[in-house]
Tab-separated table of C-alpha atoms and ligand atoms in Angstrom:
chain	number	residue	atom	x	y	z
A	1	MET	CA	0.414	-0.115	-0.598
A	2	SER	CA	1.467	3.618	-1.075
A	3	GLU	CA	2.512	6.022	2.330
A	4	LYS	CA	0.273	8.317	0.770
A	5	THR	CA	-3.547	5.815	-0.221
A	6	ILE	CA	-6.234	7.319	2.793
A	7	THR	CA	-8.386	5.227	3.987
A	8	ILE	CA	-12.279	6.153	3.604
A	9	ALA	CA	-14.617	4.291	6.968
A	10	LEU	CA	-17.760	4.447	5.238
A	11	ALA	CA	-21.034	4.222	7.321
A	12	LYS	CA	-22.596	1.688	5.462
A	13	GLY	CA	-26.142	2.179	3.534
A	14	ARG	CA	-27.879	4.965	2.664
A	15	ILE	CA	-24.043	7.529	3.461
A	16	ALA	CA	-22.021	5.422	1.244
A	17	LYS	CA	-24.096	5.137	-1.295
A	18	HIS	CA	-24.679	8.661	-1.148
A	19	THR	CA	-21.000	9.850	-0.549
A	20	LEU	CA	-19.583	8.022	-3.670
A	21	SER	CA	-21.974	9.003	-6.473
A	22	ILE	CA	-20.244	12.229	-5.786
A	23	LEU	CA	-17.180	10.691	-5.925
A	24	GLU	CA	-17.510	8.837	-9.403
A	25	LYS	CA	-18.995	12.906	-10.220
A	26	MET	CA	-14.879	13.320	-10.218
A	27	SER	CA	-14.171	10.360	-11.260
A	28	ILE	CA	-13.019	8.136	-8.384
A	29	GLN	CA	-14.107	5.468	-9.326
A	30	PHE	CA	-15.142	2.808	-6.945
A	31	SER	CA	-16.072	-0.320	-9.870
A	32	GLU	CA	-16.168	-3.354	-6.920
A	33	PHE	CA	-18.835	-1.737	-5.690
A	34	THR	CA	-22.493	-2.455	-5.240
A	35	SER	CA	-25.184	-1.191	-2.600
A	36	ASP	CA	-25.097	-4.934	-2.034
A	37	THR	CA	-21.660	-6.008	-1.591
A	38	ARG	CA	-20.940	-7.760	1.565
A	39	LYS	CA	-16.931	-6.620	0.390
A	40	LEU	CA	-15.569	-4.841	3.455
A	41	VAL	CA	-12.949	-3.693	1.519
A	42	ILE	CA	-13.010	-1.888	-1.708
A	43	TRP	CA	-10.277	0.417	-3.966
A	44	ASP	CA	-10.964	2.934	-6.316
A	45	ASP	CA	-9.764	1.941	-9.752
A	46	SER	CA	-6.264	4.056	-9.374
A	47	LYS	CA	-5.603	2.883	-6.010
A	48	LYS	CA	-5.554	5.858	-4.244
A	49	TYR	CA	-9.090	5.214	-2.127
A	50	ARG	CA	-9.464	2.543	0.285
A	51	LEU	CA	-12.589	1.832	1.458
A	52	ILE	CA	-13.565	0.022	4.434
A	53	LEU	CA	-17.406	-0.099	5.185
A	54	VAL	CA	-18.328	-0.081	8.344
A	55	LYS	CA	-21.583	0.180	11.230
A	56	ALA	CA	-22.409	3.954	11.704
A	57	VAL	CA	-21.424	3.843	15.335
A	58	ASP	CA	-18.101	2.371	15.043
A	59	VAL	CA	-17.140	5.429	11.405
A	60	PRO	CA	-15.924	7.411	15.076
A	61	THR	CA	-13.442	4.657	16.081
A	62	TYR	CA	-11.699	3.894	13.121
A	63	VAL	CA	-11.134	7.364	12.546
A	64	GLU	CA	-10.065	8.244	16.045
A	65	THR	CA	-8.077	5.032	17.053
A	66	GLY	CA	-6.208	6.034	12.906
A	67	ALA	CA	-7.472	2.784	11.025
A	68	ALA	CA	-8.752	5.244	8.844
A	69	GLU	CA	-7.693	8.727	8.543
A	70	ILE	CA	-11.199	9.556	6.953
A	71	GLY	CA	-14.692	8.732	8.345
A	72	ILE	CA	-17.950	9.822	6.899
A	73	VAL	CA	-21.005	9.298	8.886
A	74	GLY	CA	-23.850	10.816	10.373
A	75	LYS	CA	-23.855	14.576	13.436
A	76	ASP	CA	-26.075	12.773	15.488
A	77	VAL	CA	-23.749	9.840	15.756
A	78	ILE	CA	-20.015	12.360	16.240
A	79	MET	CA	-22.105	13.884	19.402
A	80	GLU	CA	-22.822	10.614	20.243
A	81	GLU	CA	-19.572	9.145	20.535
A	82	LYS	CA	-17.079	12.322	21.807
A	83	LYS	CA	-14.640	11.006	19.615
A	84	ASP	CA	-10.805	13.047	19.170
A	85	VAL	CA	-11.071	13.699	15.465
A	86	TYR	CA	-10.950	16.520	13.072
A	87	GLU	CA	-14.519	17.863	11.432
A	88	LEU	CA	-14.183	19.099	8.184
A	89	LEU	CA	-16.400	19.485	5.752
A	90	ASP	CA	-20.547	18.861	5.884
A	91	LEU	CA	-22.255	16.637	3.231
A	92	GLU	CA	-25.312	17.684	3.454
A	93	SER	CA	-27.070	14.236	2.489
A	94	SER	CA	-29.111	11.960	4.986
A	95	ARG	CA	-29.974	14.707	6.303
A	96	CYS	CA	-32.908	13.851	9.930
A	97	ASP	CA	-33.883	15.450	13.662
A	98	VAL	CA	-32.282	14.275	16.838
A	99	VAL	CA	-35.771	14.994	18.626
A	100	VAL	CA	-37.428	14.280	22.362
A	101	ALA	CA	-40.480	12.453	21.577
A	102	GLY	CA	-43.246	11.092	23.570
A	103	PHE	CA	-46.612	10.733	23.534
A	104	PRO	CA	-48.773	13.948	23.054
A	105	ASP	CA	-50.272	14.740	26.361
A	106	GLU	CA	-46.589	14.601	27.808
A	107	LYS	CA	-45.582	16.928	30.267
A	108	MET	CA	-42.173	15.986	31.530
A	109	ASP	CA	-41.917	19.154	33.611
A	110	GLU	CA	-44.106	17.238	35.369
A	111	ARG	CA	-42.250	14.581	36.402
A	112	PRO	CA	-39.835	13.891	39.251
A	113	LEU	CA	-37.698	11.371	36.842
A	114	VAL	CA	-38.506	11.034	33.165
A	115	LYS	CA	-37.408	7.423	31.705
A	116	VAL	CA	-36.479	8.172	28.730
A	117	ALA	CA	-35.560	5.583	25.945
A	118	THR	CA	-33.266	5.990	23.480
A	119	LYS	CA	-29.445	4.825	21.165
A	120	TYR	CA	-28.360	7.662	22.079
A	121	PRO	CA	-27.674	7.997	25.910
A	122	ASN	CA	-25.216	9.980	26.025
A	123	ILE	CA	-26.642	12.491	23.438
A	124	ALA	CA	-30.437	12.388	25.995
A	125	LYS	CA	-27.994	12.930	29.297
A	126	ASP	CA	-26.297	16.099	28.083
A	127	TYR	CA	-29.994	17.914	26.839
A	128	PHE	CA	-32.152	16.642	30.249
A	129	ASP	CA	-29.078	17.522	32.249
A	130	LYS	CA	-29.345	21.364	30.078
A	131	LYS	CA	-32.602	21.316	31.233
A	132	GLY	CA	-32.216	20.457	34.652
A	133	ARG	CA	-34.773	17.467	34.374
A	134	ALA	CA	-33.479	14.351	36.203
A	135	CYS	CA	-33.942	11.048	33.906
A	136	ASP	CA	-32.856	7.741	33.925
A	137	ILE	CA	-31.755	6.564	30.215
A	138	ILE	CA	-32.621	2.942	29.435
A	139	LYS	CA	-30.219	2.067	25.901
A	140	LEU	CA	-32.050	0.099	23.196
A	141	ASN	CA	-30.447	0.162	20.121
A	142	GLY	CA	-33.162	-0.109	17.365
A	143	SER	CA	-37.386	0.146	17.362
A	144	ILE	CA	-37.272	3.078	20.416
A	145	GLU	CA	-40.524	4.096	19.181
A	146	LEU	CA	-41.773	1.125	20.765
A	147	ALA	CA	-40.840	1.640	24.283
A	148	PRO	CA	-43.028	4.492	25.724
A	149	LEU	CA	-46.195	2.458	24.123
A	150	ILE	CA	-45.674	-0.877	26.056
A	151	HIS	CA	-45.224	2.503	29.053
A	152	MET	CA	-41.186	1.350	29.482
A	153	SER	CA	-40.095	4.898	28.998
A	154	HIS	CA	-42.001	8.362	29.494
A	155	VAL	CA	-40.010	9.395	25.786
A	156	ILE	CA	-38.110	8.672	23.344
A	157	VAL	CA	-34.598	10.498	22.167
A	158	ASP	CA	-34.687	9.557	18.415
A	159	ILE	CA	-34.119	10.647	14.563
A	160	VAL	CA	-36.662	11.479	13.023
A	161	GLU	CA	-36.689	11.525	9.183
A	162	THR	CA	-39.679	11.559	7.446
A	163	GLY	CA	-41.558	11.401	10.818
A	164	THR	CA	-43.850	8.249	9.528
A	165	THR	CA	-42.582	5.894	12.430
A	166	LEU	CA	-43.207	8.469	15.367
A	167	ARG	CA	-46.648	8.709	13.407
A	168	GLU	CA	-47.379	5.465	13.067
A	169	ASN	CA	-46.842	5.168	16.360
A	170	GLY	CA	-48.677	8.029	18.002
A	171	LEU	CA	-46.181	9.307	19.163
A	172	VAL	CA	-45.170	13.138	18.068
A	173	VAL	CA	-42.268	15.474	18.647
A	174	LEU	CA	-42.461	16.926	21.998
A	175	GLU	CA	-38.505	18.769	22.029
A	176	GLY	CA	-36.029	19.498	18.953
A	177	ILE	CA	-32.685	18.707	20.328
A	178	THR	CA	-30.323	19.423	17.078
A	179	SER	CA	-30.403	18.711	13.864
A	180	SER	CA	-28.113	16.362	11.615
A	181	SER	CA	-26.535	15.488	8.323
A	182	ALA	CA	-23.778	13.794	7.182
A	183	ARG	CA	-19.716	15.002	7.684
A	184	VAL	CA	-16.081	13.672	6.774
A	185	ILE	CA	-14.239	13.607	10.057
A	186	ALA	CA	-10.495	13.212	10.182
A	187	ASN	CA	-7.778	11.346	12.374
A	188	LYS	CA	-5.631	14.175	13.758
A	189	ALA	CA	-2.254	13.006	12.888
A	190	GLY	CA	-3.526	11.587	9.808
A	191	TYR	CA	-4.621	15.014	8.940
A	192	ALA	CA	-1.178	16.137	9.708
A	193	THR	CA	1.103	13.972	7.431
A	194	LYS	CA	-1.153	13.852	5.505
A	195	THR	CA	-2.604	17.426	4.582
A	196	GLU	CA	-2.109	17.788	0.444
A	197	GLU	CA	-3.854	14.707	0.744
A	198	VAL	CA	-6.337	14.974	2.984
A	199	ARG	CA	-7.511	18.570	1.146
A	200	GLN	CA	-7.075	16.905	-1.855
A	201	LEU	CA	-9.944	14.716	-1.618
A	202	ILE	CA	-12.180	17.301	0.176
A	203	ASN	CA	-11.924	19.344	-2.792
A	204	TYR	CA	-12.940	16.888	-4.560
A	205	LEU	CA	-15.991	16.087	-1.797
A	206	LYS	CA	-16.831	19.897	-2.374
A	207	GLU	CA	-16.531	20.264	-5.836
A	208	GLY	CA	-18.206	16.641	-6.751
A	209	MET	CA	-21.505	17.989	-4.293
A	210	GLU	CA	-21.555	21.205	-6.740
A	211	ALA	CA	-21.111	19.154	-9.723
A	212	ALA	CA	-24.751	16.707	-8.172
A	213	GLU	CA	-26.474	19.966	-7.384
B	301	LIG	C1	-34.872	5.158	12.775
B	301	LIG	C2	-34.959	5.989	13.759
B	301	LIG	C3	-36.191	5.733	13.849
B	301	LIG	C4	-36.687	5.877	12.188
B	301	LIG	C5	-36.819	7.589	11.674
B	301	LIG	O1	-34.599	4.179	12.606
B	301	LIG	O2	-34.340	5.525	15.190
B	301	LIG	O3	-37.436	5.032	14.035
B	301	LIG	O4	-35.331	5.847	11.775
B	301	LIG	O5	-36.872	7.694	10.303
B	301	LIG	P1	-38.266	8.529	9.593
B	301	LIG	O6	-38.684	9.538	10.590
B	301	LIG	O7	-38.551	8.655	8.496
B	301	LIG	O8	-39.315	7.263	10.989
B	301	LIG	P2	-33.873	3.282	11.760
B	301	LIG	O9	-34.984	2.657	10.246
B	301	LIG	O10	-33.042	2.746	11.329
B	301	LIG	O11	-34.615	1.532	12.628
B	301	LIG	P3	-33.920	0.957	13.924
B	301	LIG	O12	-36.024	1.280	14.559
B	301	LIG	O13	-34.072	-0.158	13.878
B	301	LIG	O14	-33.409	1.838	14.765
């Protein structure tokens, strides 16, 4: 592997597909990539960029440890994982909101202790602490909207994209916490040693985004 190769940790799924479509606009081709591929390491045709396809929640870890110089993942995950990395670019894709949701008649402020189910324990805890509300965080890994329905929690902290999951389960957004979109993050030491290569990739991504508009 050449010294100047860049390894990019990509969140599998929509972020991966979107990123590759941007890079292809700049003639960086990943011929081996298909949306249903089971391959975990994919080189671009010029062998300058190596993609590793990983679970979104693991992207910041690959980048912080230096296993990848670059990572592309949602801001929601970056906020939750709190890793020591640079955030270099907002790709403005995969937009969603991080919210507190629950039943329409939920009165969180009247509860001495709010039970919160979430995939995002750090974001939820930081938000409830800032509001001065005592909370009990219940960490789940999926189907978060179920928790209030079966009285496991009073509210949830989760992402909302189209709003369909909330609507179909009789829940509503109670409070917005932040908005999220796909971001490019970089390993700090990798950025120092491969500054030119990283900057060139960032420029390709910026130009590819403009070309895709
Ligand atoms: C996410 C999120 C919500 C849903 C929001 O779940 O946790 O449940 O998408 O999208 P919507 O507003 O468009 O309905 P995901 O699809 O990742 O599945 P999960 O429940 O297994 O986490």
